[in-house]
Structure formats: C-alpha cells, structure tokens
Coordinates of C-alpha atoms in Angstrom, one line a residue:
M1 CA 0.1 0.0 -0.3
S2 CA 1.7 3.4 -0.5
D3 CA 2.1 6.2 1.4
S4 CA -0.4 8.1 0.5
V5 CA -3.2 5.9 1.3
L6 CA -1.7 5.2 4.1
Q7 CA -1.9 8.9 5.1
D8 CA -5.3 8.6 4.9
Y9 CA -5.9 6.2 7.9
A10 CA -3.1 6.9 9.9
P11 CA -3.8 8.7 13.1
Q12 CA -4.1 12.5 13.0
A13 CA -1.6 14.3 15.8
A14 CA -3.2 15.2 18.8
S15 CA -2.6 18.6 18.3
D16 CA -5.1 18.3 15.0
P17 CA -8.2 16.7 17.1
V18 CA -11.4 16.2 15.0
T19 CA -14.0 18.6 16.3
Q20 CA -17.1 17.1 14.7
M21 CA -19.2 16.2 17.4
A22 CA -21.2 13.5 16.0
P23 CA -21.2 11.5 12.3
A24 CA -23.4 13.6 10.0
V25 CA -26.4 12.4 8.7
P26 CA -25.7 11.7 5.0
L27 CA -27.8 13.7 2.7
T28 CA -26.9 11.7 -1.0
T29 CA -25.3 8.8 -2.0
A30 CA -22.4 10.3 -2.2
D31 CA -22.3 11.1 1.5
T32 CA -22.4 7.8 2.9
G33 CA -19.0 6.6 1.2
L34 CA -21.0 3.9 -0.8
T35 CA -21.9 3.1 -4.3
P36 CA -25.2 3.4 -5.5
G37 CA -25.0 -0.5 -6.5
L38 CA -23.9 -1.7 -2.8
I39 CA -27.3 0.2 -1.4
T40 CA -29.4 -1.6 -4.4
E41 CA -27.9 -4.6 -3.4
L42 CA -28.8 -4.2 0.4
V43 CA -32.3 -3.2 -0.7
L44 CA -32.7 -6.3 -2.6
K45 CA -31.0 -8.8 -0.1
S46 CA -33.1 -7.1 2.7
L47 CA -36.8 -7.5 0.4
Y48 CA -35.6 -11.1 -0.1
T49 CA -35.1 -12.2 3.7
L50 CA -37.6 -10.1 5.2
G51 CA -40.5 -10.0 3.0
A52 CA -42.3 -7.1 1.8
R53 CA -41.5 -4.1 3.8
T54 CA -42.8 -0.3 3.7
G55 CA -40.2 2.2 2.9
D56 CA -40.1 3.6 6.5
Q57 CA -39.6 -0.2 7.8
L58 CA -36.7 -0.4 5.1
R59 CA -35.4 2.7 6.4
H60 CA -35.5 1.3 10.5
F61 CA -33.4 -1.7 9.5
I62 CA -30.7 0.1 6.6
R63 CA -30.1 2.7 8.5
L64 CA -30.3 5.0 5.8
P65 CA -32.4 8.4 5.1
F66 CA -35.7 7.3 3.5
G67 CA -34.5 10.0 0.6
I68 CA -31.1 7.8 -0.8
L69 CA -33.0 4.6 -0.7
D70 CA -35.8 5.7 -2.6
E71 CA -33.4 6.6 -5.4
Q72 CA -32.2 3.3 -5.8
I73 CA -35.9 2.2 -5.1
A74 CA -36.6 3.4 -7.9
E75 CA -34.5 2.9 -10.2
L76 CA -35.9 -1.1 -9.1
Q77 CA -39.0 0.0 -9.8
Q78 CA -37.7 0.8 -13.1
R79 CA -36.0 -2.1 -14.1
R80 CA -39.1 -4.6 -12.8
L81 CA -37.2 -6.5 -9.9
L82 CA -39.8 -4.7 -7.4
E83 CA -42.7 -3.3 -7.4
V84 CA -45.6 -1.3 -4.8
R85 CA -48.0 -3.8 -3.0
G86 CA -49.9 -1.3 -1.4
S87 CA -49.8 2.5 -0.5
G88 CA -51.5 4.0 2.1
A89 CA -50.4 7.0 2.3
Q90 CA -48.9 9.9 -0.3
S91 CA -46.0 9.8 0.9
R92 CA -43.4 6.9 -1.0
M93 CA -42.3 6.2 2.8
A94 CA -45.5 4.6 3.8
Y95 CA -45.7 2.5 0.8
T96 CA -45.2 -1.4 0.6
F97 CA -42.5 -2.3 -1.8
D98 CA -42.3 -6.3 -2.5
L99 CA -39.9 -8.2 -5.0
T100 CA -40.4 -9.4 -8.3
S101 CA -39.8 -12.9 -9.3
D102 CA -37.4 -11.4 -11.2
G103 CA -35.8 -9.2 -8.5
R104 CA -36.1 -12.6 -5.9
E105 CA -33.7 -14.3 -8.4
R106 CA -31.2 -11.0 -9.1
A107 CA -31.4 -11.2 -4.6
R108 CA -30.4 -14.5 -4.8
E109 CA -27.4 -13.9 -7.0
A110 CA -26.6 -11.2 -4.3
L111 CA -26.8 -13.3 -1.5
D112 CA -24.8 -15.6 -2.6
A113 CA -21.7 -13.5 -3.8
N114 CA -22.3 -11.8 -0.3
G115 CA -24.7 -12.9 2.4
Y116 CA -24.9 -9.7 4.7
V117 CA -27.9 -8.1 5.5
G118 CA -28.2 -5.1 7.6
P119 CA -27.5 -2.1 8.4
A120 CA -25.3 -0.5 5.6
P121 CA -21.9 -0.4 6.4
V122 CA -19.8 2.7 7.0
P123 CA -16.2 2.4 4.5
L124 CA -13.3 2.2 6.0
N125 CA -11.6 5.9 5.2
H126 CA -14.7 7.3 6.6
Y127 CA -14.9 5.1 9.6
A128 CA -11.1 5.7 10.3
R129 CA -11.6 9.8 10.5
W130 CA -14.3 9.4 12.8
V131 CA -12.6 7.0 14.9
E132 CA -9.4 9.6 15.9
S133 CA -12.2 12.2 17.2
Q134 CA -13.2 9.9 20.0
T135 CA -10.3 8.5 21.0
V136 CA -8.9 6.9 23.7
R137 CA -6.6 9.0 24.1
G138 CA -8.6 12.5 24.4
V139 CA -10.1 10.5 27.6
R140 CA -9.3 12.2 31.3
V141 CA -9.0 10.6 34.4
T142 CA -7.7 12.9 37.5
E143 CA -7.2 11.8 41.0
Q144 CA -10.6 12.5 41.8
T145 CA -11.7 9.9 39.3
I146 CA -9.5 7.2 40.5
R147 CA -9.9 7.5 44.3
E148 CA -14.0 7.2 43.1
G149 CA -13.4 4.4 40.5
F150 CA -11.6 2.2 43.0
A151 CA -13.5 3.3 46.0
H152 CA -14.8 -0.7 45.7
L153 CA -11.6 -1.9 45.8
V154 CA -8.4 -1.6 48.6
F155 CA -5.2 -0.6 47.2
D156 CA -2.9 2.0 48.5
E157 CA -2.8 5.5 47.2
V158 CA 1.1 5.4 45.9
F159 CA -0.6 2.6 43.4
L160 CA -3.2 4.8 41.9
D161 CA -1.0 7.4 41.8
R162 CA 0.7 5.0 39.9
L163 CA -2.4 3.7 37.6
G164 CA -3.8 7.3 36.8
P165 CA -0.5 8.6 34.5
A166 CA -1.0 5.1 32.7
I167 CA -4.6 5.1 32.1
N168 CA -4.2 8.9 31.1
S169 CA -1.7 7.5 28.2
G170 CA -4.2 6.0 26.1
L171 CA -1.4 3.8 25.2
S172 CA -0.8 0.2 27.2
I173 CA -0.5 -1.3 30.5
F174 CA 1.1 -4.5 31.8
L175 CA -0.2 -5.9 34.7
Y176 CA 2.3 -8.2 37.0
G177 CA 1.7 -10.0 40.0
H178 CA 1.0 -13.3 42.2
A179 CA -2.4 -14.6 41.1
G180 CA -5.3 -13.4 43.4
N181 CA -4.4 -9.9 43.7
G182 CA -6.7 -8.2 41.9
K183 CA -5.4 -7.3 38.3
T184 CA -8.2 -8.6 36.0
T185 CA -10.5 -6.4 38.6
I186 CA -8.5 -3.2 38.2
A187 CA -8.3 -4.0 34.5
E188 CA -12.0 -3.6 34.8
A189 CA -12.7 -0.9 37.4
I190 CA -9.6 1.1 34.8
S191 CA -13.0 0.3 32.0
Q192 CA -15.3 1.9 33.8
M193 CA -14.2 4.9 35.0
L194 CA -13.7 5.8 31.5
G195 CA -17.2 6.6 31.1
G196 CA -18.7 8.2 28.8
N197 CA -20.1 6.8 24.5
V198 CA -18.6 6.4 21.2
Y199 CA -20.0 5.9 17.6
L200 CA -19.8 2.7 16.4
P201 CA -20.1 1.7 12.5
W202 CA -22.6 -1.6 12.4
A203 CA -20.6 -2.7 10.2
L204 CA -17.2 -1.6 7.5
E205 CA -16.6 -1.7 3.5
V206 CA -13.4 -2.9 2.8
E207 CA -12.9 -3.1 -1.3
G208 CA -16.8 -4.2 -1.1
Q209 CA -16.5 -6.5 1.5
I210 CA -18.4 -6.3 4.6
I211 CA -16.5 -6.7 8.2
V212 CA -19.1 -6.9 10.8
L213 CA -18.2 -4.9 13.8
Y214 CA -20.7 -4.4 16.0
D215 CA -20.5 -7.1 18.8
P216 CA -23.4 -7.4 21.2
V217 CA -21.2 -9.5 23.6
Y218 CA -18.8 -6.5 23.9
H219 CA -20.9 -3.1 22.8
D220 CA -23.7 -2.4 24.8
V221 CA -25.9 0.3 23.1
V222 CA -26.9 3.4 24.7
E223 CA -31.0 3.2 24.7
G224 CA -33.0 6.8 24.2
E225 CA -29.3 9.0 23.6
A226 CA -28.6 9.4 20.0
G227 CA -28.5 6.1 18.7
R228 CA -32.3 5.8 18.4
V229 CA -33.5 6.0 15.2
A230 CA -33.9 9.8 14.1
S231 CA -37.3 11.0 13.3
H232 CA -37.5 11.9 9.4
E233 CA -40.5 13.0 7.0
E234 CA -41.0 14.9 3.3
D235 CA -42.5 17.4 2.7
D236 CA -42.5 18.5 -0.6
G237 CA -39.2 16.2 -1.7
Q238 CA -37.1 17.9 1.1
L239 CA -35.8 16.0 3.4
I240 CA -36.9 17.5 7.3
R241 CA -34.5 16.3 10.3
K242 CA -35.9 16.4 13.7
G243 CA -34.5 16.2 17.1
R244 CA -30.8 15.2 17.7
E245 CA -29.3 12.8 14.9
H246 CA -26.5 11.2 13.5
D247 CA -25.4 8.9 11.0
D248 CA -27.8 6.0 11.8
R249 CA -25.2 3.9 10.5
Y250 CA -23.1 4.5 13.4
A251 CA -24.3 3.0 16.8
V252 CA -24.3 4.8 19.9
I253 CA -22.3 2.3 22.8
K254 CA -20.6 2.4 25.7
R255 CA -16.7 3.3 25.7
P256 CA -16.2 -0.9 25.0
V257 CA -14.5 -3.5 27.3
V258 CA -13.1 -6.2 25.4
F259 CA -11.9 -9.2 27.0
V260 CA -9.5 -12.1 26.3
G261 CA -7.7 -14.9 28.1
G262 CA -6.5 -18.4 27.2
E263 CA -8.1 -18.5 24.0
L264 CA -6.6 -16.2 22.4
T265 CA -4.7 -17.2 19.5
L266 CA -2.7 -15.6 16.5
E267 CA -5.3 -16.7 14.2
F268 CA -8.4 -14.9 16.4
L269 CA -5.9 -11.7 16.0
E270 CA -6.9 -11.4 12.1
L271 CA -10.5 -10.9 10.1
Q272 CA -12.3 -13.9 10.6
Y273 CA -14.0 -15.2 7.4
D274 CA -17.4 -17.3 8.0
S275 CA -17.5 -19.0 4.6
H276 CA -21.9 -19.7 5.1
S277 CA -22.7 -15.6 5.5
R278 CA -19.2 -15.0 3.3
V279 CA -18.9 -11.9 5.8
Y280 CA -16.1 -10.7 7.6
Q281 CA -15.9 -9.9 11.6
A282 CA -13.9 -7.9 12.8
P283 CA -10.9 -9.1 15.4
P284 CA -11.2 -8.3 19.3
H285 CA -8.8 -5.4 19.0
V286 CA -10.6 -4.0 16.3
K287 CA -14.0 -4.0 17.9
A288 CA -12.1 -2.9 21.0
S289 CA -11.7 0.5 19.5
G290 CA -11.8 4.0 21.6
G291 CA -12.3 1.3 24.3
V292 CA -10.1 -1.5 26.4
F293 CA -8.8 -4.7 25.1
I294 CA -8.1 -6.8 28.1
I295 CA -5.3 -9.7 27.6
D296 CA -6.0 -11.6 30.6
D297 CA -4.2 -14.1 32.1
F298 CA -1.3 -13.6 29.4
G299 CA 1.1 -15.9 29.2
R300 CA -0.9 -18.9 29.0
Q301 CA -2.5 -18.8 26.0
L302 CA -2.0 -21.5 23.5
V303 CA 0.2 -19.7 21.3
R304 CA 3.9 -18.8 22.5
P305 CA 4.1 -15.8 24.4
R306 CA 7.2 -14.0 21.9
D307 CA 5.2 -15.0 19.0
L308 CA 2.0 -12.9 20.0
L309 CA 3.6 -10.0 21.5
N310 CA 5.9 -9.8 17.7
R311 CA 2.0 -9.4 16.5
W312 CA 1.5 -6.8 18.4
M313 CA 5.0 -4.7 17.7
V314 CA 3.9 -2.5 15.4
P315 CA 0.5 -1.6 16.3
L316 CA 1.4 -0.6 20.0
E317 CA 4.4 1.8 18.5
K318 CA 2.2 2.9 15.2
R319 CA -1.3 3.3 16.7
V320 CA -1.8 1.6 13.2
D321 CA -3.1 -2.3 12.5
Y322 CA -2.6 -4.2 9.2
L323 CA -5.4 -6.5 8.6
A324 CA -5.9 -8.7 5.3
L325 CA -9.3 -9.8 2.9
R326 CA -9.5 -13.5 1.4
N327 CA -8.2 -12.2 -1.8
G328 CA -4.5 -11.1 -0.2
Y329 CA -5.9 -7.4 0.2
K330 CA -3.9 -5.7 2.4
F331 CA -5.2 -2.7 4.7
P332 CA -4.8 -0.4 7.8
V333 CA -6.7 -0.2 10.5
P334 CA -6.9 2.4 13.2
F335 CA -5.6 0.7 16.7
D336 CA -6.9 3.1 19.1
C337 CA -7.3 1.2 22.7
L338 CA -6.1 1.3 25.8
V339 CA -4.2 -2.1 26.1
I340 CA -4.1 -3.5 29.4
F341 CA -1.6 -6.9 29.5
S342 CA -2.0 -8.8 32.9
T343 CA -0.2 -11.8 33.6
N344 CA 0.8 -13.7 36.8
L345 CA 3.8 -15.2 35.4
N346 CA 7.4 -14.2 35.1
P347 CA 7.4 -10.7 33.0
M348 CA 11.1 -11.4 32.4
E349 CA 10.3 -14.7 31.0
L350 CA 7.3 -13.5 28.3
V351 CA 8.6 -10.1 26.8
D352 CA 11.9 -8.9 26.0
E353 CA 13.5 -5.5 26.3
A354 CA 12.5 -4.3 22.9
F355 CA 8.6 -5.4 23.9
L356 CA 8.9 -3.8 27.1
R357 CA 10.3 -0.4 25.4
R358 CA 7.0 -0.2 23.5
I359 CA 4.6 -0.7 26.8
R360 CA 5.1 2.5 28.7
Y361 CA 3.0 1.3 32.0
K362 CA 4.5 -1.4 34.2
I363 CA 2.8 -1.9 37.2
M364 CA 3.0 -5.0 39.8
V365 CA 0.3 -5.3 42.0
E366 CA 1.3 -6.9 45.1
S367 CA 0.2 -8.6 47.8
P368 CA -2.3 -6.8 50.4
S369 CA -0.7 -5.9 53.6
R370 CA -2.0 -7.1 57.0
Q371 CA -4.1 -3.6 57.2
Q372 CA -5.4 -3.6 54.1
Y373 CA -5.8 -7.5 54.2
E374 CA -8.2 -6.9 57.4
E375 CA -10.4 -3.9 55.7
I376 CA -10.6 -6.6 52.9
F377 CA -11.8 -9.1 54.7
R378 CA -14.1 -6.2 57.1
R379 CA -16.1 -5.7 53.6
C380 CA -16.8 -8.7 52.5
C381 CA -18.3 -9.9 55.7
D382 CA -20.5 -6.4 55.7
S383 CA -21.8 -7.3 52.5
N384 CA -23.0 -10.7 53.0
G385 CA -23.9 -9.6 56.2
I386 CA -22.1 -11.0 58.8
L387 CA -20.5 -9.7 62.4
Y388 CA -17.0 -8.8 61.2
E389 CA -14.4 -9.8 64.2
P390 CA -10.9 -8.6 63.9
A391 CA -9.6 -11.9 66.0
R392 CA -11.0 -14.4 63.2
V393 CA -8.8 -12.3 60.9
E394 CA -5.5 -13.0 63.3
H395 CA -6.8 -16.6 64.2
V396 CA -6.3 -17.2 59.9
Y397 CA -2.9 -15.7 60.0
K398 CA -1.7 -17.4 62.7
Q399 CA -3.2 -20.9 61.8
Y400 CA -3.2 -20.9 58.2
Y401 CA -0.8 -18.0 56.9
D402 CA 2.0 -18.5 59.2
R403 CA 1.7 -22.4 59.7
L404 CA 1.4 -23.7 56.3
S405 CA 4.3 -20.7 55.0
M406 CA 1.6 -19.5 53.2
A407 CA 1.2 -15.8 51.7
P408 CA -2.1 -14.1 51.7
R409 CA -3.9 -13.3 48.4
G410 CA -6.1 -10.5 48.2
C411 CA -9.0 -12.3 47.2
H412 CA -8.5 -14.8 50.0
P413 CA -11.2 -12.8 52.1
R414 CA -13.9 -13.3 49.7
D415 CA -13.6 -16.5 49.1
I416 CA -13.3 -17.6 52.5
V417 CA -16.6 -15.1 53.6
E418 CA -18.2 -17.1 50.4
V419 CA -17.0 -20.5 51.9
V420 CA -18.9 -19.4 55.4
C421 CA -21.5 -18.8 53.4
N422 CA -22.3 -21.6 51.6
I423 CA -21.5 -23.5 54.6
A424 CA -24.8 -21.6 56.2
K425 CA -27.4 -22.2 53.4
Y426 CA -26.0 -25.8 53.5
E427 CA -26.9 -26.3 57.2
D428 CA -29.8 -23.9 56.6
V429 CA -28.6 -21.7 59.8
E430 CA -27.3 -17.9 59.9
A431 CA -23.7 -17.5 58.5
S432 CA -21.6 -16.5 61.4
L433 CA -17.3 -16.2 62.3
S434 CA -17.4 -18.7 64.4
I435 CA -13.7 -20.5 64.7
E436 CA -15.7 -23.9 63.9
V437 CA -17.0 -22.3 60.9
L438 CA -14.3 -20.3 60.0
D439 CA -11.2 -23.5 60.2
R440 CA -13.4 -26.1 58.2
A441 CA -13.6 -22.8 55.5
C442 CA -10.2 -22.1 55.7
R443 CA -9.1 -26.2 55.4
S444 CA -11.8 -26.5 52.4
Y445 CA -10.2 -23.6 51.1
F446 CA -6.5 -23.4 51.3
L447 CA -4.2 -26.8 50.4
D448 CA -2.9 -28.1 54.1
V449 CA 1.0 -28.4 52.9
P450 CA 3.7 -26.2 54.6
G451 CA 5.0 -24.4 51.9
A452 CA 2.3 -24.6 49.2
G453 CA 1.4 -21.1 49.1
T454 CA 5.0 -19.7 49.1
F455 CA 5.7 -17.4 46.5
G456 CA 8.7 -15.1 47.1
P457 CA 9.8 -12.4 44.6
Y458 CA 10.0 -13.7 41.1
Q459 CA 12.3 -16.3 39.7
A460 CA 12.2 -18.8 37.1
G461 CA 9.6 -21.3 37.2
D462 CA 7.3 -19.5 39.1
E463 CA 3.4 -20.2 39.4
R464 CA 4.0 -22.6 36.2

C-alpha cells in the first residue's frame, strides 16, 4: 500500500483533533461513501430476507435516510425488480415494496456473492477519521476520578497514583504480580471509569467486502440517546430532520471493554471469514476501538508469548494495525484502545527488552498488607451481612498463613467468606465467623501443605 493511501488512515496528531461531535446524517448517496450498487443490493437482500416492507421499515433496517434509499428503489422499479404492493398514504415512505420474481432471482445472486443483510456499512476511510475524533487518548482521569473509581477496592494511594498517568496515556499497561491480587478486577475498574459513549459502525466496507464490527457480547448500545432512530418526514420532496440526529449507520455505545484470555491465538487477531455468510467478523482489538482491550492471563495462551508479542509490535508503536482480506488485499485500520496485559507469570520470561520499551507502564500488583487484608475481610463480611470480628483475621494468619508458610492474597477474604456463607446455606443457619465454621472454610479453601502457598520474588519457573 502506498504512503499516500496510508496517510488517509493514519491517526491525526493530537494537536489537530477532529471537532465534529457526531457523524453527520448523509443527505446524498455520495455522502455515504458507498456505491449505488452496494445500496441497491442491500435493498434487494433485505426484501428477500424480510419479505415485503414499507419504505419506513426499510429505512429503519438499512439505517439510511429514505431519500437515499428511494433513489435506488425507484431504479429497481424501473428495472421491474421491485413493485409496490400497497400505498396507504401519499408519502412513498408509507408504500409497501416487494420483489418481483426477477427481483428475487437477482437478490439470490447478490446473497450468493455476499450474504450480509443489515445496516448499511461505513467505508473504512470514513471510520478511520471518526475513530480519531473520539480517541481513547482524549479521555482524562484525575486523582479524584481514580479515588472514586477504586473506592470499592482496597489499594494504597501510591499504587493508584501510578495507575492514573498510565490510564491517561491511552497506550498500554502491563499489570503483573501473583495470582489473586486483583489484576483482572483492576482492569475492569479502569474500563468502567473511562466513561462516556462512542459511535461505532454496525459494519465496515472495504473493497466491496463487509466486515461486521458491532458485537452484542462487547458493545452495550445506549438506549434513548442519540443512537435512537432519527425521525424523518418528507415535505415537498425535502427531507426534514427532527431532534438529535447522527448517521444511523453508527450505533451509540458505552466505551467498549473487550476481554480475551487463554483462548487467544494469532488467527483470532485477524479477520474471521464466515464461508456460509461470506462476511468477515472484525478481530477483538478492532471491536475494542475507543475503549479497553484486556489480555488476561497473558502467557497462558496456546500460542507462544513471544509470537503473540511480535504480533503487537507495530500496532502498539504506530497505532495502526494491518488486516488482510481472503484475496490478499491488505489494509490499515486504526489501533485505538487502551491495551492492558495482565499476567501472574514472570514478566522477564514472557517479554524481551524491545517489547517492554513499547509498553510504557509496567505496574506490579502486590499482595495486600495486613491492614489492607483486614479491611478487605471487613468489607466482605459487611456485604454478606456477617458480623466482622478482627480476632478472626488473627486466627487465619496464625493457623494458616504462618503455619503453612503461605502468603495472603487479595482474593482470599472474599473466597473464605463465600465458603462460610455456603456452609451456612447447607446447614440452613445464619452465617457467622465462629472459629469452627471459619476453620471448616479455611480447610476447604487452602491446600493444607506447608509451603504450598509460598511465592517469594519472581524467579524462573514461578507459578508455572
């Protein structure tokens, strides 16, 4: 790909932000960036799949203003591929349209070539420009934001003050430390405090191919906001726009949070082609655009860590990734997400110096202090309606951590209290921290082997 083409997709400088507040409603076919043929095929395939529909129903489904759709509908009528089944009102938007027998044949041919049926896609170059206008690098968190966002967790202020600048960078964070100290919980809390909504295309168009971007697993559509279907009416052939509107080919979603774990492979980071529908699915880091991409349990994937890291070298440094269609056509896509790597393995065995340079923030999540442990235990008791007794923490430390030479972890209080509650449910009694029940819970939870929970400073082979 030439440098001039790449320039169209490359992120703009932070000093030159896009000031448009919402994707403008397209008024002409040219505004959509799509070819008339692609829109025509969407109309045919939609009617073939859904059956007869009014112009208004087609507008809602394809998510283009009816004035644009009607240009193609009128042409399809002239070609006798589409006909009017009923008028019902003077406005063509109220007409009921259906395919003729020739239209159904043409729709089947279109579906054989590309099975996508749904909202009209957004061209890649339009999408790339819009990503920059809502970049995650534009999100700002303050000391107060951090304190409030982590109020439900127990961490010291020094640790939180290290997280703040890392989040504001919008780049990458490497969370490491022993298992059970809240690395995944921290990543989730970071994603929640970013806040705000972003505009996400339902689908992208690249060289005539459709890439589905919206994924209900990761994307939470904001109801009742600007994402609602705009109200359009016709008056003497002119389109009247009412209320808060934007290009309806974009969904309004909360900043996305995409988790991947041990299932992650190199192939998973490429376009996924469905041979049945002949449509592509975007990889997870593209679905995370404008939000947070969390690689949990890093180092436990089926693919070698170094191979996975090499795949991320260019995206992390250039903020651009490269994907390829089945025909070999390669194209750049914006890489705009806060990437969080989380691992409980030895970082020095996972990454080399070159990669560590590209991860600006490396933050160790340490085990809780005795004071922090007690506060976590108290909160867990309070949330479960159990009377907290400080002496019980002393008992756990003496009889288990000290006796078994085991280090406390941030997750232990929660897990122990949950076992206590499960015992109470089984015996149909009120949960309490009696010594007897606490010992039963701890014996069920801890591996009662001296030294089994001992993890000192990271050494070769730790936690493998």
